[in-house]
Short mmCIF file of C-alpha atoms in Angstrom, two decimals:
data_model
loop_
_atom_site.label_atom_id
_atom_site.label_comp_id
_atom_site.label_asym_id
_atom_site.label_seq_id
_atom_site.Cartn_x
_atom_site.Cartn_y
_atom_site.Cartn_z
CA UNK K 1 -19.42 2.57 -15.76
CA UNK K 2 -17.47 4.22 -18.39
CA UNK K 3 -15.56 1.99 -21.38
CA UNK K 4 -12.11 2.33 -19.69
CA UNK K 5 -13.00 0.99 -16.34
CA UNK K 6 -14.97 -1.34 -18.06
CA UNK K 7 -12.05 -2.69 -20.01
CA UNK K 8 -9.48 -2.57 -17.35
CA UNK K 9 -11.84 -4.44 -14.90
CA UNK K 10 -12.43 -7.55 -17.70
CA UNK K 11 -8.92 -7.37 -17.78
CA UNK K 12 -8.29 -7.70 -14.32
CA UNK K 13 -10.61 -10.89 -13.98
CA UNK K 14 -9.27 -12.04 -17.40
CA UNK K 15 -5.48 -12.21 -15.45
CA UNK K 16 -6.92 -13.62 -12.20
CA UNK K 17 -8.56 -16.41 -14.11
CA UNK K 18 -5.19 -16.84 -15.89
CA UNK K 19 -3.24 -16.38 -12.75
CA UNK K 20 -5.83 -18.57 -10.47
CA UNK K 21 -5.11 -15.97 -7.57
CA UNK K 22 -4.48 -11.83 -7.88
CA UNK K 23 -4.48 -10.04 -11.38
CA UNK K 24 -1.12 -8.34 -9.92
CA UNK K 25 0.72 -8.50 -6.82
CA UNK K 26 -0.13 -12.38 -6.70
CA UNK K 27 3.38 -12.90 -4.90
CA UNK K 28 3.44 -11.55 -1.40
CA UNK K 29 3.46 -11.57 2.50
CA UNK K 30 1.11 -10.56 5.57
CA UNK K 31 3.35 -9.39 8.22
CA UNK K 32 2.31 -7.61 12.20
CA UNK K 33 3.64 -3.88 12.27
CA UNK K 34 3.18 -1.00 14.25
CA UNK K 35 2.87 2.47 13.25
CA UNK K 36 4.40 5.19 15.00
CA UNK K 37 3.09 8.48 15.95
CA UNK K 38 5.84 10.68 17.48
CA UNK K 39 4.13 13.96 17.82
CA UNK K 40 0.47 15.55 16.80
CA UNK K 41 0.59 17.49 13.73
CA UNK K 42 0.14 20.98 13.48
CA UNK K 43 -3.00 21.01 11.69
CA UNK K 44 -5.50 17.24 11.32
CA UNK K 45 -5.05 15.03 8.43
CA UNK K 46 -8.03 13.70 9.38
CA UNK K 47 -7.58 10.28 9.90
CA UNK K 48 -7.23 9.27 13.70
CA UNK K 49 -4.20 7.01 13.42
CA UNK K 50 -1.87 10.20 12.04
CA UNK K 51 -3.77 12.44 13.94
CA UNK K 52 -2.30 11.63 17.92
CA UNK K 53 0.49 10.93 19.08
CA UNK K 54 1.15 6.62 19.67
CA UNK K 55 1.46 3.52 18.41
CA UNK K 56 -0.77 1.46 16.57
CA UNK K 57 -0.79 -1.97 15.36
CA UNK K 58 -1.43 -2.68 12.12
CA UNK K 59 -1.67 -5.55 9.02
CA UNK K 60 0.75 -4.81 6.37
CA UNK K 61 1.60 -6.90 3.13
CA UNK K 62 4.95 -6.94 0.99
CA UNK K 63 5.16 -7.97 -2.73
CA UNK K 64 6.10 -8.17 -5.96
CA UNK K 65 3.62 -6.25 -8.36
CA UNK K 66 4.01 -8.63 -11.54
CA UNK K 67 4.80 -11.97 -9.64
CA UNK K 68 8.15 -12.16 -11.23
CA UNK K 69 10.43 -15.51 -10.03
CA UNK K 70 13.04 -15.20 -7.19
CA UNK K 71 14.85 -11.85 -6.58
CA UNK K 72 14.19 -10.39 -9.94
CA UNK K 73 13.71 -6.48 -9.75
CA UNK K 74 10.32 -5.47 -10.12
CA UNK K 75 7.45 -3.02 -9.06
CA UNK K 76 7.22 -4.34 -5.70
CA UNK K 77 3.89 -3.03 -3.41
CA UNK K 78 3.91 -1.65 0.15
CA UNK K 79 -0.13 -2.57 1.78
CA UNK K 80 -1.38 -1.15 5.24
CA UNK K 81 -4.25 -1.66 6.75
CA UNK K 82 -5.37 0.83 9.33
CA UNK K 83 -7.87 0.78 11.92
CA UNK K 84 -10.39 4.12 11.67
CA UNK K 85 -12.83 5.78 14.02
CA UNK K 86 -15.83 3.67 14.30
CA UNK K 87 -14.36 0.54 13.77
CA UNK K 88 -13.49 0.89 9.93
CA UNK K 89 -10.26 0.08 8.70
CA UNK K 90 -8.71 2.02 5.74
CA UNK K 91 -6.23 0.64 3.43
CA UNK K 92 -3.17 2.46 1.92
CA UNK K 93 -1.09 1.23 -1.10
CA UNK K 94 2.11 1.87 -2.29
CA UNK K 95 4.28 1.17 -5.20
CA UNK K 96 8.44 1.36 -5.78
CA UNK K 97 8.35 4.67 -7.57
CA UNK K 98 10.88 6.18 -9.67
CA UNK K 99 12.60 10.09 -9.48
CA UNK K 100 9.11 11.83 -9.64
CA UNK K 101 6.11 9.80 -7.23
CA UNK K 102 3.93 9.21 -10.03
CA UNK K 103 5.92 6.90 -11.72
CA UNK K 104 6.08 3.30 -10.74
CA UNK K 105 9.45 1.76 -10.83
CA UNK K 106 11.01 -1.65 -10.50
CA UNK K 107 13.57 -2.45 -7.31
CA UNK K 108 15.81 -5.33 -6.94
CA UNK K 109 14.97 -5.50 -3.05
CA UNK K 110 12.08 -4.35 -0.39
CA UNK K 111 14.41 -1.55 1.26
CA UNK K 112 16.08 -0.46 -2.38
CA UNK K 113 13.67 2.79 -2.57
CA UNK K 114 10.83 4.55 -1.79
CA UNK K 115 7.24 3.53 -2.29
CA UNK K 116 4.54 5.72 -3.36
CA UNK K 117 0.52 5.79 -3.54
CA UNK K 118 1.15 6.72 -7.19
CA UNK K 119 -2.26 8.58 -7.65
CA UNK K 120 -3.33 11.66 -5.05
CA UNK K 121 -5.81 11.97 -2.17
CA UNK K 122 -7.48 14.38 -2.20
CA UNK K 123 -7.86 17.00 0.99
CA UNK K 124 -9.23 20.31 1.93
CA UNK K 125 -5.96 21.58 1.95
CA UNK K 126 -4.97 20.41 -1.28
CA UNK K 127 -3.91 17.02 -3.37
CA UNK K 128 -1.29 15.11 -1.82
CA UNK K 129 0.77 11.69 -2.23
CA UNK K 130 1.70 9.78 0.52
CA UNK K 131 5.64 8.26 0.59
CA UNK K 132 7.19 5.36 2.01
CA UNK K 133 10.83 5.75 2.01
CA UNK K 134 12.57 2.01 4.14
CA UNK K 135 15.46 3.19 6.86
CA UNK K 136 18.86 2.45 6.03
CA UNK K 137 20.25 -1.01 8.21
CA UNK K 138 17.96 -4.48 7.21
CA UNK K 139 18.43 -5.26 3.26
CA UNK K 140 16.26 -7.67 1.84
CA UNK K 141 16.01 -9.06 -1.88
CA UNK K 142 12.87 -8.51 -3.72
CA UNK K 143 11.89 -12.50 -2.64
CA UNK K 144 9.06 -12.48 -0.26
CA UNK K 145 10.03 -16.08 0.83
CA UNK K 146 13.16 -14.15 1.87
CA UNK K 147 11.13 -11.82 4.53
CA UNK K 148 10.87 -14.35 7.11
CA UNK K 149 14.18 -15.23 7.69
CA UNK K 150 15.40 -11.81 7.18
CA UNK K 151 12.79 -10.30 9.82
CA UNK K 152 14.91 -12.54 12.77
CA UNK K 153 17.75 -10.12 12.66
CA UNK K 154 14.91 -7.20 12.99
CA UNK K 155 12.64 -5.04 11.73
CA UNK K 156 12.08 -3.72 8.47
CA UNK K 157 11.35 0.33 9.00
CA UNK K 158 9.60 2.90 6.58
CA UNK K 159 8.92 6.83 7.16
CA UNK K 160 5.73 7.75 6.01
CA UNK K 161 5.64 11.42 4.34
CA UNK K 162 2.99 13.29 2.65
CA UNK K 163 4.15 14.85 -0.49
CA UNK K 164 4.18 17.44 -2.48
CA UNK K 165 3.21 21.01 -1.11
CA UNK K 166 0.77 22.33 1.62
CA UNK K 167 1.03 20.81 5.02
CA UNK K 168 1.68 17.68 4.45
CA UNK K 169 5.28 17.63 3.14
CA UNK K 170 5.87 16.41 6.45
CA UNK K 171 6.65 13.20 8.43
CA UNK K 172 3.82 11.71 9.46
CA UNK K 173 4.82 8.64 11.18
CA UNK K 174 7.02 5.52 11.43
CA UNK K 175 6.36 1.93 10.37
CA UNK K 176 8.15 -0.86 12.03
CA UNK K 177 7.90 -4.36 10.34
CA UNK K 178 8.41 -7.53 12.32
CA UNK K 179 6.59 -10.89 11.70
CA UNK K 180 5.22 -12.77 8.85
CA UNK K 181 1.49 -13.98 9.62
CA UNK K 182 -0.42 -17.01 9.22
CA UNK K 183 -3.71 -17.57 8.28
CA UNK K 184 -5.34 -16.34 4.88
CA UNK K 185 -4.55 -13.58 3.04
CA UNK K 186 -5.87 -10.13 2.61
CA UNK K 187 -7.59 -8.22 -0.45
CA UNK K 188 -6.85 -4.95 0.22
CA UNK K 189 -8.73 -2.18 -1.70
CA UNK K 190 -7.27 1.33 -1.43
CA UNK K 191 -10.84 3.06 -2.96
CA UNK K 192 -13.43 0.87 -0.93
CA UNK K 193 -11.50 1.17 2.12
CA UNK K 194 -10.84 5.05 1.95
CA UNK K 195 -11.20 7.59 4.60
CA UNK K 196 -14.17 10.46 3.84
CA UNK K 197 -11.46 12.91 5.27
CA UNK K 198 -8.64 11.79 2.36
CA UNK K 199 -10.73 10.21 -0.36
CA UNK K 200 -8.62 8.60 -3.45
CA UNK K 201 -8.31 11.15 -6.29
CA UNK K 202 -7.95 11.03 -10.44
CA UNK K 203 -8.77 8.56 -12.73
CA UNK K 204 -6.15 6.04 -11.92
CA UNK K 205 -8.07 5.72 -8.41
CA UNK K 206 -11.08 4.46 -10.33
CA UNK K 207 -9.40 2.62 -13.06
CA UNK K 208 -7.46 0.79 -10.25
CA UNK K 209 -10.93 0.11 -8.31
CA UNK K 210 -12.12 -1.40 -11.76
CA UNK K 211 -9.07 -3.82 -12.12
CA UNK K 212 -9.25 -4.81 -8.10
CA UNK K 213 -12.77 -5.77 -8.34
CA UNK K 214 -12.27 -7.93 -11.63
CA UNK K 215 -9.19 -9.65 -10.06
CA UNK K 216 -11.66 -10.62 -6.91
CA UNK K 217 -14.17 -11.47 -8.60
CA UNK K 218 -11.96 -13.90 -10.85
CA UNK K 219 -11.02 -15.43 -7.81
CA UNK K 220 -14.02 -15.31 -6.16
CA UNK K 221 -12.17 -13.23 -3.00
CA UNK K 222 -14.61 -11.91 -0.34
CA UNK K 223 -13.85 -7.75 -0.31
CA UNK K 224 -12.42 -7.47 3.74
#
């Protein structure tokens, strides 16, 4: 392992022993959503889910990236996991990003902006990003204790592009949040869980693997 991902992964467990849960993201919610396929795109992305037309039901989490108390604005993290072929789910994160989809930014509530993965995947077509952006009509503060309640009156609903260029600057499907979930939480991991047709891209993929397994391990989280 190089110095860098060495550092950010002591790091990472350093926080989670600090934190006594996740490095980052430590406040959040599990909720039941569906993902929407309206039509088959012109040409595979290569993952199943995108790939025909239907609905599928997925896990997704909501929260805020540095844990910060009440509705306070800040980087605030989009997590779905998606079934694959062969039984093997694949996990997608997002962030509240800024003008340009690189750049993280903080939001004072869950429908306030879009949500980015930040770093590429890479494709035989070409690097892409993928892009949450939340449907105008259900505002909620950036609380997660405020989801619940807020979920009554309906769903929370994102579009899911990919972005920039090639192909992909497209729609490529719909995801409709409803309930909150019981039972124990979920450690998603966007570089483990990857599909072989869009593996994670760039350095920030593998520092971001480094500071995920350091926060686990801190905690002493089973990788699901």
């Amino acid at each position: 392992m190089s110095s860098p991902e060495a550092l950010v992964r002591m790091l990472g467990h350093l926080a989670g022993r600090v934190r006594s849960g996740r490095a980052l993201h430590n406040r959040g919610v599990l909720l039941s959503a569906t993902l929407v396929v309206a039509a088959a795109p012109g040409r595979p992305l290569g993952l199943e889910v995108f790939d025909r037309p239907g609905r599928t039901e997925v896990v997704v989490r909501l929260s805020k990236g540095t844990g910060l108390p009440g509705r306070l604005p800040d980087v605030l993290g989009l997590a779905v996991r998606l079934p694959d072929t062969g039984g093997r789910h694949v996990d997608l994160l997002l962030s509240t990003c800024g003008a340009v989809a690189w750049l993280p930014w903080p939001r004072a509530g869950f429908t306030a902006g879009p949500y980015s993965s930040l770093a590429s995947y890479r494709h035989r077509s070409g690097l892409f990003r993928l892009l949450a952006v939340p449907d105008h009509g259900l505002s909620v503060p950036a609380d997660p204790a405020l989801l619940e309640p807020a979920l009554k009156r309906g769903p929370l609903v994102f579009r899911l592009y990919g972005v920039p260029g090639h192909e992909f600057a497209r729609p490529l499907a719909t995801l409709e949040l409803r309930d909150v979930l019981a039972g124990p939480d979920v450690a998603f991991d966007p570089v483990v869980n990857s599909a072989p047709a869009m593996p994670p891209a760039g350095v920030l993929q593998r520092l971001r693997r480094a500071a995920y397994d350091g926060s686990r391990r801190a905690r002493r989280a089973r990788l699901d």
